[in-house]
Amino acid sequence: MTWQWVVHLAEAGVKITALINRSDPTAPIDPRTAELPPSVEAEFVPHFVSVEPPRLSRRLPVNVYTAIDYQGWQRRALACARELHVTQPFDLVHHLSWASIHHGTQLVKLDAPFVLGPVGGGTMSAPGYSTCFPNSWRYEQVRNRLVQAVRFNPVSRSLVKNADLILASNAETRSVLASMGAGDVQIMLDDGVDPLELQPEPVDQSESGPLRVLWVGRIMERKALGMALDAVRLASESVDIRMTLMGDGENRHVVADTIEKMVDDGTLIDHGWSDQQMLDAAFASHDVLLFNSVRDNGGAPLHSASTYGLPAVVINHQGPGAITSPDWAIQVKPSTTEQSTVDIAGALVALARDRDRRVRMGWASLHAGAANTWPARARSMAERYRAVVR
């Protein structure tokens, strides 16, 4: 994602010095060796500076390791940025990723206008969805309290006080930032669409047979796969419907019995973990994406859906509510596990009975994807930069 930002900002005529952490095992691209597109002019080729994190014991708990590693890298990044700032002063500093309103950033201390985000961290799990967390509700309660208490966090308060612009990935995070006294907070989606992958027409909607529902994601409790399965089972009492499951994770055992029963009765196809080629084929061959996360800053499958012109059914809150709109997604009102199951089932039944509506939603989905391509996002970001430094 960060690579996309850097490349397309460079295409938009922004001269960038990017501080990178090549020790991050999750980074798919080494920008120092990756090939830039020919559309990047020579004077705007990004300058990449590698900042190594401190060496820590892997025996530390994951949360502790992550926090210490993050803060240690931040301090080194600030020292590096200060040296660079002396020889060639920056017009603006943008902390892009990994960004958190809870951990803050050292780069806000640099003597230059500062931008943060898109950033999440303001989402909470509603008590009505507690049954979606049979093994981790206590953790969610603690996390909720941390979000509520973030306004007392001195690191977070300093960040909010000194930022010239904060980009929030959802309305909930914007509300938290506003409650902390943040000045300019704007919504910008968490991810974008590769224009080379944008399809010329939306997916073909089935004219007969079952409604083809796609569920994509890691099987973890906040993704609420159990709710999705129950909704499809309920909808199957009224219409012909079949869901395809593409994902795996540590909480599969929680819904294993339901998965087995639905596979046996033909209402579910279980692909488990799927590679990108399989996912691409799935997005191109289904009628609707079901994305019913009960806590989510964003929603990568929804961006993929808009790449293919695939309608969606979502719970209308947090990231999914920000990414979708009523013209291409049925946005179910957040409530309780039981009520959302009924509401999602009703949405699926309505779509199964109205192909023309699905076709209209497919075109709207594709138009949403076209408006959220990386070049469009970069142009929007560049305009924000100019407004900050003006």
PDB file of C-alpha atoms in Angstrom, residues 227-228 230-231 336-346:
ATOM      1  CA  MET A 227     -23.126 -14.505  11.393  1.00  0.00           C
ATOM      2  CA  ALA A 228     -22.612 -14.728   7.626  1.00  0.00           C
ATOM      3  CA  ASP A 230     -26.328 -18.169   9.712  1.00  0.00           C
ATOM      4  CA  ALA A 231     -27.660 -15.414   7.441  1.00  0.00           C
ATOM      5  CA  THR A 336     -27.076  -7.056  17.471  1.00  0.00           C
ATOM      6  CA  THR A 337     -25.772 -10.372  16.206  1.00  0.00           C
ATOM      7  CA  GLU A 338     -29.276 -11.790  16.015  1.00  0.00           C
ATOM      8  CA  GLN A 339     -30.873  -8.783  14.321  1.00  0.00           C
ATOM      9  CA  SER A 340     -28.023  -8.298  11.846  1.00  0.00           C
ATOM     10  CA  THR A 341     -28.290 -11.973  10.890  1.00  0.00           C
ATOM     11  CA  VAL A 342     -31.968 -11.431  10.056  1.00  0.00           C
ATOM     12  CA  ASP A 343     -31.249  -8.151   8.240  1.00  0.00           C
ATOM     13  CA  ILE A 344     -28.425  -9.630   6.166  1.00  0.00           C
ATOM     14  CA  ALA A 345     -30.597 -12.599   5.244  1.00  0.00           C
ATOM     15  CA  GLY A 346     -33.318 -10.183   4.155  1.00  0.00           C
TER      16      GLY A 346
END
